[in-house]
Each structure stands twice: as structure tokens, then as C-alpha cells.
XYZ file of C-alpha atoms in Angstrom:
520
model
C -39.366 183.626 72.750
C -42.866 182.427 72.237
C -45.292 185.176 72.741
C -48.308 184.636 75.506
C -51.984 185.823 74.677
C -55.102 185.265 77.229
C -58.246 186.146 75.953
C -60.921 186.597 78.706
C -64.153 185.198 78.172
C -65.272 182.150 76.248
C -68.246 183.577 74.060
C -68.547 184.172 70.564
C -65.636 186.621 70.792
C -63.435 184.958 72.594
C -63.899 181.303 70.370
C -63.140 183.702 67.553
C -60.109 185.430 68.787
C -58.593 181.788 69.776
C -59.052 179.963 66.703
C -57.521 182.707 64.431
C -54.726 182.982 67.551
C -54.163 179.615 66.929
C -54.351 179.694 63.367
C -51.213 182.258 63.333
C -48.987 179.565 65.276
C -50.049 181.140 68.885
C -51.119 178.806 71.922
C -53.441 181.546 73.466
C -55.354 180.521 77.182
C -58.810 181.348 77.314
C -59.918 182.094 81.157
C -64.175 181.970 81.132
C -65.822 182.339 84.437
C -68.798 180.055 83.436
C -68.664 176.256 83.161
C -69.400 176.209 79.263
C -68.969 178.289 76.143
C -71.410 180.288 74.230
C -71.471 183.166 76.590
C -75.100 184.951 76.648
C -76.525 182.295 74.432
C -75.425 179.400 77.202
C -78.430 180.854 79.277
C -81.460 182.781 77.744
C -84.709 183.229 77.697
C -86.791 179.398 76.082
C -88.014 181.960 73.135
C -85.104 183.655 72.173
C -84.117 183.069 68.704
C -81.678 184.952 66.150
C -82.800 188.455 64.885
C -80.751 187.709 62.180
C -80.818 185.815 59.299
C -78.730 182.580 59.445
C -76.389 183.163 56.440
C -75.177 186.334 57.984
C -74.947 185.001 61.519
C -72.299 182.166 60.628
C -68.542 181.692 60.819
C -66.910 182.485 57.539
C -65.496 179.033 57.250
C -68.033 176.390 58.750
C -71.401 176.864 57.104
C -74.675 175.706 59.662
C -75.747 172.195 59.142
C -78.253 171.119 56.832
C -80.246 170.155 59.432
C -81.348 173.769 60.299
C -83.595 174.736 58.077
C -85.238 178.012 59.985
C -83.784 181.562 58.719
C -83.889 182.260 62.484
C -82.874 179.700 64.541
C -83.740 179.265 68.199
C -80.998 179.680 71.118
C -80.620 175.505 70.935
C -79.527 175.063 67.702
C -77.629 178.324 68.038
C -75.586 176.600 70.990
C -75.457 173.667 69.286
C -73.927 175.188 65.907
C -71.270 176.905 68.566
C -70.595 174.209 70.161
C -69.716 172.329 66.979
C -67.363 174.707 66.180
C -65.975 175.104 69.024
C -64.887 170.992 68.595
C -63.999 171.385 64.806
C -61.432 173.527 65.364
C -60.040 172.289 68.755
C -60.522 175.502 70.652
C -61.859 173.774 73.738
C -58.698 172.155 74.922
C -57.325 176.369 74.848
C -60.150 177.064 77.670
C -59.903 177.576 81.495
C -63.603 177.143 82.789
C -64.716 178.513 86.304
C -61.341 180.828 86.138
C -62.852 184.169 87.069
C -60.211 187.134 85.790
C -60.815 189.483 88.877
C -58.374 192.379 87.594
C -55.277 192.917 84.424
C -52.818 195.215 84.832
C -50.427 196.845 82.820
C -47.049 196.839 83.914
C -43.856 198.603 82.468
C -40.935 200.198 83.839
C -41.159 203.095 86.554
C -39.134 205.401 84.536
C -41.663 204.917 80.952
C -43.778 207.937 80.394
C -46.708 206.266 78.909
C -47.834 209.722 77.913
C -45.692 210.443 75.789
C -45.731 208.005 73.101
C -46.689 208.798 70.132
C -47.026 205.060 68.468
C -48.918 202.950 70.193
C -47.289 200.580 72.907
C -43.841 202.617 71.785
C -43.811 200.466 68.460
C -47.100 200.414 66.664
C -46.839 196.713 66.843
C -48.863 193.956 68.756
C -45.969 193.051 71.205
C -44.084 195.317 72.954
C -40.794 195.719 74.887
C -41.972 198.034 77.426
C -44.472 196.178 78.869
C -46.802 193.544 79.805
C -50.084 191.918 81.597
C -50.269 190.957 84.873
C -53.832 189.571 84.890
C -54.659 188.159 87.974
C -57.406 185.188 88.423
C -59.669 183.360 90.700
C -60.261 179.804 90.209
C -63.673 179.606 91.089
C -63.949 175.286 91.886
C -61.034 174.447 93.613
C -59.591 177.747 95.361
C -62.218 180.124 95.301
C -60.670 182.159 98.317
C -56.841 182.507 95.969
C -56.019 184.847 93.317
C -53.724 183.770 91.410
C -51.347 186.035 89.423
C -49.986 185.252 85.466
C -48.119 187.666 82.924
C -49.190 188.061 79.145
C -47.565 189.959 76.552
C -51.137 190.308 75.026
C -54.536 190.369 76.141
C -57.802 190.172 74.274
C -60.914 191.143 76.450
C -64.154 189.111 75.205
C -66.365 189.786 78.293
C -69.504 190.417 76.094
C -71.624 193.763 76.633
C -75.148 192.033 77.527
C -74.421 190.128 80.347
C -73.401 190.262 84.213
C -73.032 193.920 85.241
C -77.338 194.862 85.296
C -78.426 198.460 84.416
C -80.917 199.180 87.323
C -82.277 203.079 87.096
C -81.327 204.895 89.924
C -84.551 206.339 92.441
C -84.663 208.834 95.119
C -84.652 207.860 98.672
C -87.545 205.402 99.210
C -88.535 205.366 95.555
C -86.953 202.354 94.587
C -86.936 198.834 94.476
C -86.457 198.942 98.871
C -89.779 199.702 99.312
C -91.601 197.472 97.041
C -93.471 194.499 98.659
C -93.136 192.103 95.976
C -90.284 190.843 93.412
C -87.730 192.873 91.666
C -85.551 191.501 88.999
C -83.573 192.396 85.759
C -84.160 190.575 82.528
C -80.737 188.523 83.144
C -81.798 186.708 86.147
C -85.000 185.970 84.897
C -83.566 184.622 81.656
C -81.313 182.193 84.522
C -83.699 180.795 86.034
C -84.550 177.531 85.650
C -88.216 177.688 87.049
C -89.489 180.734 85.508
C -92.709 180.010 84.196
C -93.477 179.408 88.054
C -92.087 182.354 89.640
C -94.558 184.952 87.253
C -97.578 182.150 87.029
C -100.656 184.043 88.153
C -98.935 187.143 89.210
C -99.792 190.414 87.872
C -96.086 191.285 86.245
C -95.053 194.556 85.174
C -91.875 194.516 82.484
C -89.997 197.653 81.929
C -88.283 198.328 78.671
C -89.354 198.648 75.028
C -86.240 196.057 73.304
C -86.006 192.937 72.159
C -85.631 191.447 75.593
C -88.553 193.181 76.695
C -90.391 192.213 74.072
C -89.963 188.892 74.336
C -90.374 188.585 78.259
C -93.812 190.202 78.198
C -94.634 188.296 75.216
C -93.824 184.875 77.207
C -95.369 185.884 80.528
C -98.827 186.774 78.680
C -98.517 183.441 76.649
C -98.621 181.903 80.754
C -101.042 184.190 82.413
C -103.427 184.756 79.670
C -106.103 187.750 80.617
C -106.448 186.757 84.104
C -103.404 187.920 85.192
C -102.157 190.155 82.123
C -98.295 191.673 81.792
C -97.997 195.239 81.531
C -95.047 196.446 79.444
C -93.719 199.900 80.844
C -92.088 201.905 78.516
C -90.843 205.438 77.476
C -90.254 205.506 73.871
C -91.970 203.675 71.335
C -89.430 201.805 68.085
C -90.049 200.495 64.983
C -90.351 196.533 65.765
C -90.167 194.632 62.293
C -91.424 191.190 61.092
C -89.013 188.261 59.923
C -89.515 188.654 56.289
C -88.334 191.957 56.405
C -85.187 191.695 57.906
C -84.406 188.918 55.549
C -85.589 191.897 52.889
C -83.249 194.463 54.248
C -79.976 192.247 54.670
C -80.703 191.114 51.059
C -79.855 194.644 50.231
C -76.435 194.771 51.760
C -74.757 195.748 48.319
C -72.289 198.055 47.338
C -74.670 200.470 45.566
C -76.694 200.661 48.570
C -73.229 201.835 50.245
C -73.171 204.237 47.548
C -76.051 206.182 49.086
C -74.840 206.559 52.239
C -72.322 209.554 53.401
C -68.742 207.995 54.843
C -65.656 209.206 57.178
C -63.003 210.781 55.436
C -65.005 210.343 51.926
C -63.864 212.250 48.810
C -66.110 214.802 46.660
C -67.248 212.007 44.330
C -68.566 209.874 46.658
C -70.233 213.033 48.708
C -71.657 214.189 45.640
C -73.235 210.287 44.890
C -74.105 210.266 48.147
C -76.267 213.378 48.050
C -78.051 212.629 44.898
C -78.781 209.310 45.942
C -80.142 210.205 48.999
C -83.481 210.755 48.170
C -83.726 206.859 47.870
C -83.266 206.551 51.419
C -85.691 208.896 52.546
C -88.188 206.676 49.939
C -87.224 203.197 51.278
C -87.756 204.237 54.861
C -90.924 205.799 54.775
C -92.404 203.071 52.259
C -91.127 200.678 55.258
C -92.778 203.101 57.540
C -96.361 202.802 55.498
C -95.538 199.081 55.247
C -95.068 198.803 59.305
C -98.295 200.745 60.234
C -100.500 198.804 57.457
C -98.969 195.255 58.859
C -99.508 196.504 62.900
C -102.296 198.418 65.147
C -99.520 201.157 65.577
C -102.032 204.082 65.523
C -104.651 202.224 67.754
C -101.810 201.477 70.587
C -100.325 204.628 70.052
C -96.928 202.726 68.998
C -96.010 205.030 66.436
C -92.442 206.307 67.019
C -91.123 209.579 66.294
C -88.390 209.043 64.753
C -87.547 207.387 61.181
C -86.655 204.066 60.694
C -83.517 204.501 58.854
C -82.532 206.435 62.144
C -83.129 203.622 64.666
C -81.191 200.584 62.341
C -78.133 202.930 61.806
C -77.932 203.317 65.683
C -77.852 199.740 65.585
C -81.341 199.089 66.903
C -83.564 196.863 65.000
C -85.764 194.477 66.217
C -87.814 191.505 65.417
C -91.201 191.503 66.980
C -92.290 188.521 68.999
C -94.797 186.143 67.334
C -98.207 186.954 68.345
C -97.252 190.228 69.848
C -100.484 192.247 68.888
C -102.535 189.261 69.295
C -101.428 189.096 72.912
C -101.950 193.316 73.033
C -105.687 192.312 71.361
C -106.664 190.030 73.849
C -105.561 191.733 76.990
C -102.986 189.527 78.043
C -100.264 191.768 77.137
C -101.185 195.619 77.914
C -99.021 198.484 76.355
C -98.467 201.134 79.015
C -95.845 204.668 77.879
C -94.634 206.704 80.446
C -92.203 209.706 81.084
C -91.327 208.727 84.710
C -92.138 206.401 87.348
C -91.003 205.486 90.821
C -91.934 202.326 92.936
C -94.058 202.230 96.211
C -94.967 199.207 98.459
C -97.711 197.877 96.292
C -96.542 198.717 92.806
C -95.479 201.444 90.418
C -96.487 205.135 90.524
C -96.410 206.170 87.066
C -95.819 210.174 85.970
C -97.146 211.111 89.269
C -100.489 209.422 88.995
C -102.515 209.456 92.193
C -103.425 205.730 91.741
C -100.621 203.065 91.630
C -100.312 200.570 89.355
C -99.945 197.354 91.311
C -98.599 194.505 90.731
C -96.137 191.637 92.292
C -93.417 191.502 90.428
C -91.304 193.863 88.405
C -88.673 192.684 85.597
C -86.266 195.340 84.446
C -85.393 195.061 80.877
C -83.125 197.524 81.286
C -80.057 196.497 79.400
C -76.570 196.651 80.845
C -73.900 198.557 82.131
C -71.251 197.428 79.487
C -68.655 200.460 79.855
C -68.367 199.847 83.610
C -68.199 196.287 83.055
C -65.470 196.712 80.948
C -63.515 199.501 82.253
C -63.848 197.742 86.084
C -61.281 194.858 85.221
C -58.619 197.344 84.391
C -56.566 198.580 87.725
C -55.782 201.499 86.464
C -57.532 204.629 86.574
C -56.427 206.487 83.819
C -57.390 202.894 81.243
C -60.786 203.017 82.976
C -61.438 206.617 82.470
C -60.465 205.944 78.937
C -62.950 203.654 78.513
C -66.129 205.411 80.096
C -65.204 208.998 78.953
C -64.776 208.787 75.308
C -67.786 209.174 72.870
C -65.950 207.143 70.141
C -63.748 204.234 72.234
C -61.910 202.344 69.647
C -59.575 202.002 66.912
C -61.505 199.274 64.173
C -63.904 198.685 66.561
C -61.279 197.033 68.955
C -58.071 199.089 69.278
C -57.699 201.750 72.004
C -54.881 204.288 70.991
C -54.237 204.686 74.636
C -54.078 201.002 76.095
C -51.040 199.161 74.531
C -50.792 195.270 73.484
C -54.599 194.878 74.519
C -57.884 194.333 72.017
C -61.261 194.012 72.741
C -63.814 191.786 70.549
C -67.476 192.021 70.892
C -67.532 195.526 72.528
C -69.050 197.333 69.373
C -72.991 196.331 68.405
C -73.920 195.375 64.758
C -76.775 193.624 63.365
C -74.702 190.542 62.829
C -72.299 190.407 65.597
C -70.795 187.400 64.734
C -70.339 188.691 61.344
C -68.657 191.816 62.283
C -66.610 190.041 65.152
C -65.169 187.679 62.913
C -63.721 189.923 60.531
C -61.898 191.831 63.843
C -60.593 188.301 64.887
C -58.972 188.339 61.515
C -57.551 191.492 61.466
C -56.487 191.214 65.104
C -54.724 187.908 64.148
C -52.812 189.286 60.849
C -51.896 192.172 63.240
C -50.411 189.703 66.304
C -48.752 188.005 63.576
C -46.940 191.470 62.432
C -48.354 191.469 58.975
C -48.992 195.390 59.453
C -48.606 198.113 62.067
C -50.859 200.613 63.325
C -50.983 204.229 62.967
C -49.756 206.962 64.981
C -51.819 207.292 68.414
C -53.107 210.971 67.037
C -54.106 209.353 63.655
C -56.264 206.892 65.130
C -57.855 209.353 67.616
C -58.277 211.174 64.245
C -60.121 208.634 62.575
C -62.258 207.266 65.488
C -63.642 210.934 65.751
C -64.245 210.963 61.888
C -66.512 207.681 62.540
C -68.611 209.616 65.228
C -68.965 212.729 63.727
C -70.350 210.668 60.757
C -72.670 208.054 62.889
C -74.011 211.087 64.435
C -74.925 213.117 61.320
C -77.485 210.027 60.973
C -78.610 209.605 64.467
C -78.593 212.457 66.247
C -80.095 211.949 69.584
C -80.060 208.229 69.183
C -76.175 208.381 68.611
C -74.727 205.129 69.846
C -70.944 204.133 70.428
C -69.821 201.026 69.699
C -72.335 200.219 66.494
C -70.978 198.794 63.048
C -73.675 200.626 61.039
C -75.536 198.272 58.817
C -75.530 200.580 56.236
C -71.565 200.799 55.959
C -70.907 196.921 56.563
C -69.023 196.685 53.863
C -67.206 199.678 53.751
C -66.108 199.093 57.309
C -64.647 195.305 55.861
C -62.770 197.280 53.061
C -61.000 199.249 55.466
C -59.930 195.810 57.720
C -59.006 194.394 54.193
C -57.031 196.578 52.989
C -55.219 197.155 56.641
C -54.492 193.147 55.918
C -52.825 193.756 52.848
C -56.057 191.935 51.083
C -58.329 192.030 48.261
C -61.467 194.149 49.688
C -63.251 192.639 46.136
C -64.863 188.930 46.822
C -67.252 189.046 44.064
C -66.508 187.766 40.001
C -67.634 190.568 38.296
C -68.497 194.106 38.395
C -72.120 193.639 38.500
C -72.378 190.970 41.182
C -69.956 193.503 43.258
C -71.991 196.541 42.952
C -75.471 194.534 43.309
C -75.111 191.101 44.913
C -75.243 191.130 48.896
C -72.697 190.575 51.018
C -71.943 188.095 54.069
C -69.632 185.779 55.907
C -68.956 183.412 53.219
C -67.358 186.598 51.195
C -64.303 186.153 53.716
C -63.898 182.929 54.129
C -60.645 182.502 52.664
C -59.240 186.147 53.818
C -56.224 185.099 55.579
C -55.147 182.475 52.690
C -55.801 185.421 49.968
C -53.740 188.256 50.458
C -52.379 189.727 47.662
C -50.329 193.242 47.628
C -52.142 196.300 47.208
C -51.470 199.247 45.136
């Protein structure tokens, strides 16, 4: 019998997992709440551009047009290039728009003991007999008041982690956003509305948050209000912000021998040893970055310094591009840098560390990021998967696996500095696994090795530990892990020197699937 996958969500992920799906031979339906594809690039802020450079934010196997010609294209051209895609390889005909998935469910028989198994969905394989997904949907144009119920042997959840389900910080009792006389928003509805040069023109604005979406929203709402009515941007912890040339710089560097300087899970005593007399190279590159940063920016007269490393803050999967005209803005008193330990909100603005004065204002934007593990653990009805996903420090299996939720993946959940990069090769290795190419390990070896990957991201990061991040510095190593699982070559360069030196990127892989050869 023909085996049914639904992949929820019609991003970047979810185009992914359906055109490998359909590559293997599947006919997968895609169920996307929205009216279009593209996910949280369909509807952003007018400035947002990549924050990565183009030839590492591209599918393996369709190259950008020559038309672009920007290392960082802007969120048009970015839909546009999706788009295309999307059309080249016939994946739109595979989506359900405006189908909202309210809830899945795993269903198997009553006497199972789900507890006990010790391969994953009973068989280590993609499709089990013991089970499957009753994923229940709301079509969102035509019966908007009817669920409607279908069963999957597979599912592949592609809800995205920066979008729908707003982090707000929680208040005490009359602190919060209830008593506040103006406007309070989070960054996502801003970036939705259609009118929103109009609903911050000549209002005194206050932005919290110190990332890229910050960033960019005070950035734009100075560019507006000038001096007259200047943005504050609220913040508790200063980070290294970097300029374009640089990031082109340090993904230029994405070698092997940089690899080679960098502890790994599970490594041997050779590559420990490398890695500890190498190290001293790191600790050079980040603090000649450092110098470089401070020269380039007023750090020191903003008191923007952060105190932690840089190497630190890209490994957590942190690194961002700072806003044209950023300081200029800061220099002319449109754009006003303001740090703070706490705050709480009162009827005319924001009461910051207990200050006697308020700082008032009309509106307040929350550039807060999201609430991604309750996002992503609400769809599931069952207690024990959600649990799973909100209680463990290092979720899943190759970034997408959970050894504890059978015949279901998730794409896009982990964080990387090229998403679509690091996506890509999971839709791969997701496909060659639906296909049965290879089996997973026991449930207590991947619990094994997903604990090996934190203990190791958090040797680098300490406080600033973050789940879900493909570490720039292991990119590759990460790849030779899903190649090898593929029964593939994990080598894509000629010769030995262009392997150990020459960067590496999307168009390594593009022919991964048609090039397997057998390991020894």
C-alpha cells in the first residue's frame, strides 16, 4: 500500500520536505494555514534582508538568478527566488492553503506499551505497523466552524520557530501591558501590518529587545521620526552586531581545518589533541574581530560593549548584521540606546529599574522573540509528546528525530546561520530515511548522542547555551554525520587541499541523493 505523509506548514521547511518526498516516489499533502508559501518571509518587516550570504542561503540544486546581484538580498527577491522554486519543481499543486492543522495525534493499539520500546516506532524504520496520525484540520475559507479528521502514516511538522505563538514577558498584577494608555505590540504584528509607517509616525516609540528584529524596527522607526520624535531601544544585554563584509569573511572560512580547531561529540584523542593545540587560533581570531568591531563602531561611547566573546555568541547561533546607518541614527538622536536590568509598564510609559521618573512614550513594540517550544509541543494531544518537547535540554535526534515520538520529523526547529542550508540537508536525510535506505538507532543510543551534542555546545557557551542551534563552527561535521547515515560520500571536494581549505556550501550537495556510494 502506498504510504501517506502530511507535512504541516508551507515555509522553507515544509517546500523542502515535499520536493525530496516527492522525489522518493511519495505524493505527500502539505496543509499551510496562510494563503501563500514562504512562511515568515511572506510577511516581514520592508527592510528585512538576508543575514546571510546568498551562496549559502540557496537550494542545493537551483542556483539564484543572475539577476540578483546583492550578497544579501532583500525579503522580495527572497520570496521571489522561493517562489520560483516552489514552480520548478511542482510542489505547489502538493499544498492545501487556508487548512489550519488544529491538533495530530498518535494512535496505536490499546494494548501497545509505547514505553517499552526500545527501537524507535517498534522498528527503527520510518513507517510503522503499530501506529499512525490522526491529524485533524480546519479549513479556514469554506468551513471554518468543521474540523475535519485524516490519518497519515507519517508526519513532518514545518511550523517554523519565529512566527505565530508571541513571547510577551510576564508582569505582576498591574505592571503590564493592562495598564498602559497607549499601544502595545510584538515585533510580528508590526511586521503585518500593512500601514506601519503610520501607526509609529510622530509617536515617541519605545522597542524592546537587542536582535536582529529589534534592530531593524528601531532602525526603521528613527529613519520616520527623525529627532523629533526619537525611538528608544530597551534592552538588557548588549551583542556583538557585525557589518556585511564580515559575515561574508567568516562564512568564507567554513573549511575543514577550521573544523579542526574546534572540540566535537564523541571525538577521538587525535582530534582532542588537534583541537587543543589549535585552539589558541580561536581565542586570536575572536578577539582580533573584537578590536576590529570596537575600531569600526562607538561601542565604548554607547556603552555597547558586551561581556562576553564573540566566538561565544555565533556558536549559540546568534550573529547579527547591523542595520545600515545604525550609529548614525544613535549619533543624531533619532535612535537612543537605553540598557536596563528590569522594567515594568505604568499608564504613561515604562518604569525602568525602579526609576522614580517614567519613561513615556505611546507605543511599545516587543521584540521579544517567540515561544517556539509551546508552539510546537501545543499541536500534539498528548501530554507525555508535549512534555517531551518542552522538558528536554537537547530535543532531537539530527536535528529532527525525537527518540520518543514515532513516524514523525520536524524540519526547521533547530537555528543555524544558514537555515536553509542546514534544512536542506535534513530534507535529504529525512527522504533517504522514508525511503528505507537506513534505519535508526536504538532509542537509548540516540538519547546518548543528543546528550553528547549538548554537553559539547555547552562547553562553548555556557550561559548562552541554546537548543536547537547547528553550530557554525561544526557545519560540516554535522553534514558528515547525515552523509554517512545516507550511505554517501561525506568528501565533495577534488583534492585534498581544496577539502581541508576551500569553504563549504549548498552547491557541495547538490547531487547527494544521485551519489551514494557504499561506505567502508
Amino acid at each position: 500500500m502506498e504510504k501517506t505523509i502530511a507535512i504541516i506548514g508551507a515555509g522553507i521547511s515544509g517546500l523542502l520536505a515535499c520536493k525530496y518526498a516527492l522525489q522518493k516516489g511519495f505524493s505527500p499533502t502539505v496543509f499551510e494555514a496562510r494563503n501563500c508559501i514562504g512562511g515568515v518571509w511572506s510577511k516581514t518587516l520592508d527592510s528585512t534582508k538576508l543575514q546571510t550570504p546568498k551562496n549559502h542561503y540557496q537550494f542545493s540544486d537551483f542556483a539564484w538568478p543572475g539577476s540578483v546581484t546583492e550578497a544579501f538580498p532583500d525579503h522580495h527577491q527572497v520570496m521571489e527566488y522561493i517562489y520560483s522554486y516552489a514552480l520548478h519543481f511542482n510542489i505547489l499543486p502538493h499544498i492545501k492553503f487556508s487548512y489550519k492543522v488544529i491538533s495530530i495525534d498518535y494512535c496505536t493499539s490499546p494494548e501497545e506499551d509505547m514505553s517499552s520500546w526500545e527501537l524507535w516506532g517498534s522498528t527503527s524504520e520510518a513507517f510503522s505497523p503499530k501506529g499512525k496520525w490522526n491529524v485533524n484540520v480546519q479549513d479556514l475559507l469554506n468551513s471554518a466552524d468543521t474540523i475535519k479528521g485524516y490519518q497519515f502514516d507519517f508526519v513532518i511538522l514545518c511550523l517554523g520557530k519565529f512566527s505565530d505563538l508571541a513571547n510577551i514577558p510576564q508582569f505582576p498584577m498591574n505592571k503590564g501591558p493592562e495598564v498602559f494608555g497607549g499601544k502595545v505590540v510584538h515585533s510580528m504584528d508590526y511586521a503585518a501590518m500593512d500601514n506601519a509607517a503610520e501607526f509609529i509616525k510622530d509617536k515617541r516609540v519605545i522597542v524592546v529587545g537587542f536582535q536582529k528584529s529589534a534592530m531593524d524596527i528601531g532602525t526603521e522607526i528613527a529613519k520616520v521620526n527623525r529627532a523629533k520624535y526619537p525611538c528608544t531601544l530597551l534592552f538588557r544585554t548588549a551583542h556583538w552586531s557585525v557589518p556585511e563584509n564580515l559575515v561574508i569573511l567568516t562564512f568564507w572560512n567554513l573549511n575543514r581545518f577550521s573544523e579542526l580547531i574546534v572540540h566535537k561529540p564523541g571525538e577521538g584523542f587525535f582530534l582532542w589533541l588537534l583541537a587543543v593545540l589549535l585552539s589558541p587560533l580561536l581565542w586570536i581570531y575572536s578577539k582580533i574581530v573584537e578590536c576590529y568591531l570596537k575600531w569600526l563602531y562607538p561601542l565604548s561611547k554607547y556603552n555597547m560593549i558586551p561581556q562576553h566573546g564573540f566566538l561565544t555568541q555565533i556558536r549559540s547561533c546568534m550573529l547579527t548584521v547591523l542595520p545600515a546607518q545604525f550609529y548614525e541614527r544613535v549619533s543624531e538622536g533619532s535612535l537612543i540606546l537605553k540598557k536596563a536590568r528590569t522594567f515594568r509598564l505604568c499608564k504613561t510609559g515604562l518604569i525602568i529599574d525602579d526609576e522614580d521618573v517614567p519613561l513615556e512614550t505611546d507605543v511599545v513594540i516587543f521584540a521579544t522573540g517567540y515561544k517556539s517550544d509551546q508552539k510546537f509541543a501545543s499541536i500534539f494531544k498528548s501530554i507525555d509528546f508535549q512534555k517531551y518537547l518542552i522538558g528536554s535540554a537537547a530535543p532531537f535526534y539530527r536535528e529532527c528525530i525525537h527518540p520518543k515520538i514515532p513516524q514523525l520529523a520536524i524540519l526547521g526547529y533547530s537555528e543555524s546561520h544558514a537555515t536553509l542550508y542546514t534544512t536542506e540537508m535534513r530534507a535529504k536525510w529525512l527522504a533517504h530515511f522514508l525511503e528505507g535506505n537506513f534505519q535508526l538507532p536504538s532509542i537509548t543510543e540516540m538519547e546518548e548522542n543528543r546528550m553528547k551534542w549538548e554537553k559539547c555546545m555547552r562547553t562553548y557557551t555556557s550561559q548562552n547555551f541554546k537548543r536547537g542551534c547547528v553550530s557554525v563552527m561544526l557545519q560540516i561535521y554535522c553534514n558528515d554525520e547525515i552523509c554517512r547515515d545516507m550511505n554517501c560520500n561525506p568528501r565533495r571536494k577534488g583534492t585534498i587541499f581544496s577539502e581541508l581549505f576551500a569553504p563549504y556550501g549548498p552547491s557541495d550537495y547538490e547531487n547527494l541523493c544521485s551519489s551514494r556510494r557504499k561506505m567502508t
